Short mmCIF file of C-alpha atoms in Angstrom, two decimals:
data_model
loop_
_atom_site.label_atom_id
_atom_site.label_comp_id
_atom_site.label_asym_id
_atom_site.label_seq_id
_atom_site.Cartn_x
_atom_site.Cartn_y
_atom_site.Cartn_z
CA MET J 1 14.12 2.47 12.16
CA ARG J 2 14.89 5.52 10.03
CA TYR J 3 12.49 8.35 9.24
CA ARG J 4 12.01 10.80 6.36
CA VAL J 5 9.76 13.74 5.63
CA LEU J 6 7.01 12.84 3.14
CA GLY J 7 7.40 15.33 0.30
CA GLN J 8 6.36 18.81 1.40
CA THR J 9 3.77 17.59 3.90
CA GLY J 10 6.03 17.98 6.91
CA LEU J 11 4.93 14.51 8.04
CA SER J 12 7.79 12.39 9.37
CA VAL J 13 7.27 8.74 8.39
CA SER J 14 9.22 5.52 8.87
CA VAL J 15 11.11 4.51 5.72
CA ILE J 16 9.37 1.12 5.95
CA GLY J 17 5.60 1.17 6.22
CA LEU J 18 2.98 -1.52 6.62
CA GLY J 19 0.64 -2.29 3.74
CA CYS J 20 -2.70 -3.37 5.19
CA ASN J 21 -4.47 -4.92 2.19
CA HIS J 22 -4.84 -8.26 4.01
CA LEU J 23 -5.48 -6.82 7.45
CA GLY J 24 -8.51 -8.80 8.55
CA SER J 25 -9.77 -12.38 8.65
CA TRP J 26 -7.33 -13.78 6.13
CA ARG J 27 -5.85 -17.28 5.69
CA GLY J 28 -6.56 -18.45 9.18
CA LYS J 29 -5.55 -15.19 10.87
CA SER J 30 -7.92 -13.86 13.51
CA ARG J 31 -8.80 -10.29 14.33
CA GLY J 32 -6.69 -10.65 17.46
CA ASP J 33 -3.70 -11.73 15.34
CA MET J 34 -4.06 -8.60 13.22
CA MET J 35 -4.31 -6.34 16.24
CA ARG J 36 -1.14 -7.85 17.69
CA LEU J 37 0.60 -7.35 14.33
CA LEU J 38 -0.23 -3.64 14.38
CA GLU J 39 0.93 -3.23 17.96
CA HIS J 40 4.16 -5.04 17.10
CA ALA J 41 4.69 -2.80 14.07
CA VAL J 42 4.38 0.34 16.19
CA ASP J 43 6.76 -1.14 18.77
CA ARG J 44 9.30 -1.72 15.97
CA GLY J 45 9.14 1.94 15.00
CA ILE J 46 6.77 1.74 12.02
CA THR J 47 4.67 4.89 11.82
CA PHE J 48 3.24 4.70 8.26
CA PHE J 49 0.21 2.50 7.60
CA ASP J 50 -1.33 2.22 4.13
CA THR J 51 -4.82 0.86 3.53
CA ALA J 52 -7.91 1.45 1.36
CA ASP J 53 -11.64 1.49 1.94
CA VAL J 54 -12.05 -1.66 -0.17
CA TYR J 55 -9.33 -3.70 1.55
CA MET J 56 -11.02 -6.67 3.21
CA HIS J 57 -14.32 -4.86 2.60
CA GLY J 58 -13.56 -2.18 5.17
CA GLU J 59 -12.25 -4.54 7.84
CA SER J 60 -8.70 -3.30 7.31
CA GLU J 61 -9.65 0.28 8.16
CA ALA J 62 -11.78 -0.86 11.11
CA ILE J 63 -8.92 -2.82 12.71
CA LEU J 64 -6.50 0.05 12.14
CA GLY J 65 -8.97 2.36 13.84
CA GLU J 66 -9.43 0.05 16.79
CA VAL J 67 -5.71 -0.29 17.47
CA LEU J 68 -4.24 3.04 16.38
CA SER J 69 -6.91 5.40 17.71
CA GLN J 70 -5.07 5.30 21.04
CA ARG J 71 -1.80 6.25 19.32
CA ARG J 72 -3.26 8.63 16.78
CA ASP J 73 -0.59 11.33 17.08
CA GLN J 74 2.25 8.78 16.76
CA VAL J 75 1.26 7.38 13.35
CA VAL J 76 0.41 8.44 9.81
CA ILE J 77 -2.57 6.64 8.27
CA ALA J 78 -2.98 6.66 4.49
CA THR J 79 -6.10 5.28 2.87
CA LYS J 80 -7.62 5.29 -0.62
CA ALA J 81 -10.96 5.88 -2.31
CA GLY J 82 -12.35 5.48 -5.80
CA PHE J 83 -13.57 1.87 -6.03
CA ARG J 84 -17.07 0.78 -5.12
CA ARG J 85 -17.24 -2.52 -3.29
CA PRO J 86 -19.41 -5.19 -4.98
CA LEU J 87 -20.71 -6.53 -1.66
CA SER J 88 -21.22 -4.94 1.73
CA GLY J 89 -18.79 -5.51 4.58
CA PRO J 90 -21.26 -7.45 6.79
CA VAL J 91 -22.11 -9.80 3.90
CA MET J 92 -18.43 -10.49 3.19
CA ALA J 93 -17.71 -11.02 6.89
CA ARG J 94 -20.29 -13.82 6.91
CA VAL J 95 -19.22 -15.55 3.70
CA ARG J 96 -15.42 -15.09 3.91
CA PRO J 97 -14.75 -18.13 6.19
CA TYR J 98 -16.62 -20.40 3.76
CA LEU J 99 -14.84 -18.91 0.75
CA TRP J 100 -11.44 -19.40 2.40
CA SER J 101 -12.24 -23.02 3.25
CA ALA J 102 -13.30 -23.66 -0.34
CA MET J 103 -10.19 -21.95 -1.75
CA GLN J 104 -7.97 -24.21 0.38
CA ARG J 105 -9.61 -27.27 -1.15
CA VAL J 106 -9.73 -25.94 -4.73
CA PRO J 107 -6.65 -23.76 -5.53
CA THR J 108 -8.04 -22.61 -8.88
CA LEU J 109 -11.06 -21.13 -7.11
CA HIS J 110 -8.94 -18.32 -5.67
CA ARG J 111 -7.91 -17.10 -9.12
CA ALA J 112 -11.48 -17.36 -10.38
CA LEU J 113 -12.88 -15.39 -7.45
CA THR J 114 -10.18 -12.73 -7.81
CA ARG J 115 -11.01 -12.24 -11.49
CA THR J 116 -14.75 -12.11 -10.71
CA ARG J 117 -14.22 -9.54 -7.95
CA ARG J 118 -12.23 -7.30 -10.30
CA LEU J 119 -14.99 -7.49 -12.90
CA LEU J 120 -17.66 -6.60 -10.33
CA MET J 121 -15.78 -3.62 -8.90
CA ARG J 122 -16.22 -0.28 -10.59
CA GLN J 123 -14.62 3.09 -10.06
CA ASP J 124 -16.39 6.24 -8.98
CA PHE J 125 -14.61 9.58 -8.50
CA SER J 126 -17.73 11.73 -8.36
CA ILE J 127 -18.08 14.45 -5.74
CA GLU J 128 -20.92 12.60 -4.03
CA TYR J 129 -19.12 9.28 -3.86
CA LEU J 130 -15.76 10.65 -2.69
CA ARG J 131 -17.50 12.57 0.08
CA SER J 132 -19.42 9.50 1.24
CA ALA J 133 -16.29 7.33 1.02
CA VAL J 134 -14.29 9.77 3.14
CA ASP J 135 -17.02 9.96 5.79
CA ALA J 136 -17.20 6.16 5.94
CA SER J 137 -13.41 5.84 6.23
CA LEU J 138 -13.31 8.41 9.03
CA LYS J 139 -15.88 6.39 10.94
CA ARG J 140 -14.06 3.07 10.48
CA LEU J 141 -10.68 4.61 11.33
CA ARG J 142 -12.14 6.27 14.45
CA THR J 143 -10.52 9.58 13.65
CA ASP J 144 -11.55 13.13 12.81
CA ARG J 145 -9.07 13.49 9.94
CA ILE J 146 -7.32 11.31 7.38
CA ASP J 147 -3.60 12.03 7.20
CA LEU J 148 -3.37 11.08 3.52
CA LEU J 149 -6.19 10.20 1.15
CA GLN J 150 -5.15 8.73 -2.20
CA LEU J 151 -7.24 8.38 -5.33
CA HIS J 152 -7.22 4.63 -6.02
CA SER J 153 -5.83 3.95 -9.54
CA PRO J 154 -7.50 7.01 -11.07
CA PRO J 155 -7.86 7.22 -14.87
CA PRO J 156 -6.45 10.32 -16.61
CA SER J 157 -9.92 11.89 -16.76
CA ALA J 158 -10.30 11.85 -12.98
CA ILE J 159 -7.05 13.77 -12.63
CA ALA J 160 -7.38 16.13 -15.57
CA ARG J 161 -11.01 17.16 -15.85
CA ASP J 162 -13.54 15.30 -13.69
CA GLY J 163 -13.02 17.38 -10.57
CA ALA J 164 -11.72 14.67 -8.23
CA LEU J 165 -8.72 16.74 -7.14
CA GLU J 166 -10.94 19.76 -6.56
CA THR J 167 -13.19 17.61 -4.36
CA LEU J 168 -10.19 16.50 -2.30
CA GLN J 169 -9.06 20.10 -1.96
CA ARG J 170 -12.47 21.06 -0.59
CA LEU J 171 -12.42 18.11 1.82
CA ARG J 172 -8.99 19.24 2.96
CA SER J 173 -10.21 22.79 3.54
CA GLU J 174 -13.01 21.30 5.67
CA GLY J 175 -10.43 19.53 7.84
CA LYS J 176 -11.37 15.98 6.86
CA LEU J 177 -8.03 15.44 5.08
CA ARG J 178 -4.56 16.67 5.87
CA PHE J 179 -3.09 15.82 2.46
CA TYR J 180 -4.01 13.90 -0.68
CA GLY J 181 -2.21 11.94 -3.37
CA LEU J 182 -2.47 9.39 -6.17
CA SER J 183 -1.98 5.61 -5.99
CA PHE J 184 -1.39 3.35 -8.99
CA GLY J 185 -1.17 -0.41 -9.47
CA THR J 186 1.61 -0.26 -12.08
CA ALA J 187 4.49 2.07 -12.89
CA HIS J 188 3.16 2.39 -16.46
CA GLU J 189 -0.16 3.80 -15.20
CA ALA J 190 1.43 6.26 -12.79
CA GLN J 191 0.99 9.84 -13.91
CA LEU J 192 1.05 13.44 -12.81
CA GLY J 193 -0.87 16.27 -14.42
CA PRO J 194 0.76 19.36 -15.96
CA ASP J 195 0.75 20.84 -12.45
CA ASP J 196 0.54 19.07 -9.13
CA GLY J 197 -3.06 20.13 -8.41
CA GLY J 198 -2.29 20.03 -4.71
CA VAL J 199 -1.08 16.41 -4.93
CA SER J 200 1.39 15.67 -2.12
CA THR J 201 2.23 12.02 -2.76
CA LEU J 202 2.48 9.38 -5.46
CA GLN J 203 2.29 5.63 -4.81
CA LEU J 204 3.47 3.06 -7.34
CA PRO J 205 5.25 -0.32 -7.58
CA ILE J 206 9.04 -0.23 -7.22
CA CYS J 207 11.15 -3.37 -7.34
CA ALA J 208 14.58 -4.53 -8.44
CA ARG J 209 13.22 -6.77 -11.22
CA ALA J 210 12.27 -3.68 -13.26
CA PRO J 211 15.06 -1.22 -12.44
CA GLY J 212 14.10 1.50 -14.92
CA ALA J 213 10.32 1.14 -15.10
CA ALA J 214 9.60 4.13 -12.87
CA ASP J 215 12.56 6.40 -13.66
CA GLY J 216 10.54 9.00 -15.58
CA ILE J 217 7.74 9.41 -13.05
CA LEU J 218 10.22 9.41 -10.14
CA THR J 219 12.14 12.24 -11.78
CA ARG J 220 8.96 14.29 -12.21
CA ALA J 221 7.96 13.62 -8.60
CA ARG J 222 11.37 14.77 -7.33
CA GLN J 223 11.19 17.93 -9.43
CA ARG J 224 7.85 18.80 -7.81
CA CYS J 225 8.92 17.70 -4.30
CA ILE J 226 6.16 15.06 -4.25
CA GLY J 227 6.64 12.26 -1.74
CA VAL J 228 6.89 8.77 -3.25
CA ILE J 229 5.45 5.67 -1.61
CA ALA J 230 6.91 2.47 -3.07
CA ASN J 231 4.74 -0.62 -3.00
CA GLN J 232 5.21 -4.22 -4.16
CA PRO J 233 9.01 -4.35 -3.58
CA LEU J 234 8.63 -8.15 -3.55
CA MET J 235 6.57 -8.12 -6.76
CA LYS J 236 3.52 -9.34 -4.79
CA GLY J 237 5.67 -12.20 -3.48
CA THR J 238 6.71 -13.64 -6.84
CA ILE J 239 10.30 -12.52 -6.38
CA LEU J 240 10.38 -15.06 -3.55
CA LEU J 241 8.23 -17.72 -5.16
CA ASN J 242 10.10 -17.72 -8.47
CA GLY J 243 13.55 -16.96 -7.09
CA ALA J 244 16.07 -14.58 -8.56
CA ALA J 245 19.46 -15.46 -10.03
CA PRO J 246 20.54 -19.15 -9.95
CA GLU J 247 23.16 -18.47 -7.31
CA ALA J 248 23.29 -15.91 -4.55
CA PRO J 249 26.48 -13.84 -4.07
CA ALA J 250 29.16 -15.62 -2.12
CA ALA J 251 29.19 -12.85 0.47
CA ARG J 252 25.41 -12.88 0.93
CA ILE J 253 24.43 -11.05 4.10
CA ARG J 254 20.66 -10.75 3.66
CA SER J 255 17.59 -12.59 2.43
CA LEU J 256 15.83 -11.91 -0.85
CA ALA J 257 13.08 -10.09 1.02
CA GLN J 258 15.60 -7.89 2.81
CA GLY J 259 17.43 -7.17 -0.43
CA ALA J 260 14.22 -6.19 -2.22
CA MET J 261 13.20 -3.91 0.64
CA ARG J 262 16.65 -2.33 0.82
CA TYR J 263 16.54 -1.67 -2.94
CA ALA J 264 13.23 0.17 -2.64
CA THR J 265 14.15 2.24 0.43
CA ASP J 266 17.52 3.29 -1.06
CA LEU J 267 16.14 4.37 -4.45
CA PRO J 268 16.51 8.16 -4.93
CA GLY J 269 13.15 9.87 -4.60
CA VAL J 270 11.45 7.15 -2.54
CA THR J 271 10.29 8.31 0.88
CA VAL J 272 8.74 5.12 2.23
CA ALA J 273 8.49 1.52 1.01
CA ILE J 274 5.52 -0.48 2.22
CA MET J 275 5.48 -4.20 2.88
CA GLY J 276 2.30 -6.24 2.85
CA THR J 277 2.44 -8.92 5.51
CA THR J 278 0.31 -10.50 8.21
CA SER J 279 3.34 -12.10 9.91
CA THR J 280 5.34 -10.52 12.73
CA ALA J 281 8.33 -12.66 11.69
CA HIS J 282 8.24 -11.30 8.13
CA LEU J 283 7.80 -7.78 9.50
CA ASP J 284 10.90 -8.18 11.66
CA GLU J 285 12.85 -9.58 8.72
CA ASN J 286 12.04 -6.56 6.57
CA VAL J 287 12.81 -4.04 9.30
CA ALA J 288 16.18 -5.73 9.84
CA ALA J 289 17.07 -4.86 6.24
CA LEU J 290 17.80 -1.32 7.42
CA ASP J 291 20.61 -2.54 9.67
CA SER J 292 22.68 -4.00 6.83
CA PRO J 293 25.10 -2.16 4.49
CA PRO J 294 23.91 -0.80 1.12
CA LEU J 295 23.45 -3.30 -1.70
CA SER J 296 26.57 -4.27 -3.63
CA HIS J 297 26.69 -4.54 -7.42
CA GLU J 298 26.65 -8.33 -7.12
CA GLU J 299 23.57 -8.22 -4.91
CA LEU J 300 21.75 -5.92 -7.33
CA GLU J 301 22.34 -8.39 -10.15
CA TRP J 302 21.19 -11.21 -7.89
CA LEU J 303 17.97 -9.37 -7.07
CA ARG J 304 17.26 -8.46 -10.68
CA GLY J 305 17.48 -12.08 -11.74
CA ASP J 306 15.83 -12.59 -15.13
CA ARG J 307 14.53 -8.98 -15.08
CA GLN J 308 10.84 -9.92 -15.15
CA GLN J 309 8.59 -6.89 -15.09
CA CYS J 310 7.19 -6.00 -11.70
CA ASP J 311 4.20 -4.25 -13.08
CA GLY J 312 3.45 -5.95 -16.38
#
């Protein structure tokens, strides 16, 4: 594993981190499976873990807290706030097994439920809500401070005039946060204000299928010494499902997943690239990408394939 300093935070993080959006009872995986995954990740040298208070209705943070509280000084935990959950965690814990069983029988149900969930969720960056969200995350994570709190897909108003950054600054001065940043679901949405406002990090999708989509925001982040967290290097898995170029390079030395991860970790300005997986085998495959030589021109063209947008 290799390590880099995250912007100007002074935090040393592994160049590959673990995205924990499905860390919980997911697709037949048990809580024990998820705990073993986290322990395996730490054993492989991963020190950066990215989650959010809405991931698996809080279960993701709770499992991270259960496992990593004993290794608190060895890891960096990043979480997010800004979305209100449509249902409580206990309610979802009871209904999730039935929903998963139904989704296995009716594939279209998954898409319908995902769309419904997005419609039900609403954003809230008020002082009162951010404070309550931080306190709840601290409790689930079993810690007295959050290493990095990110505003979850904030609109321009939350950054420019609604006081969200000022709230995070106050929470930091109170010792509940060490640093704070911004997280976006697409490169087109990613933004920075006229000054950094105390922002230490920026998270956005980076993948080989859209090689120039984030160039502008990455340049601005480098100019301000803001650490960049790259997510979705596999385009939420579609780079594997849809394939890339018709033929792989003759001298292929890595898998598509390894190539995509190597692209993200080698991109100038990126500090850490996070992979979302619940499989120790996939985790090992991605970590092994660091042991191979840099991508060749032929491999870059292979990864870019038909140049579909990663964040459309």
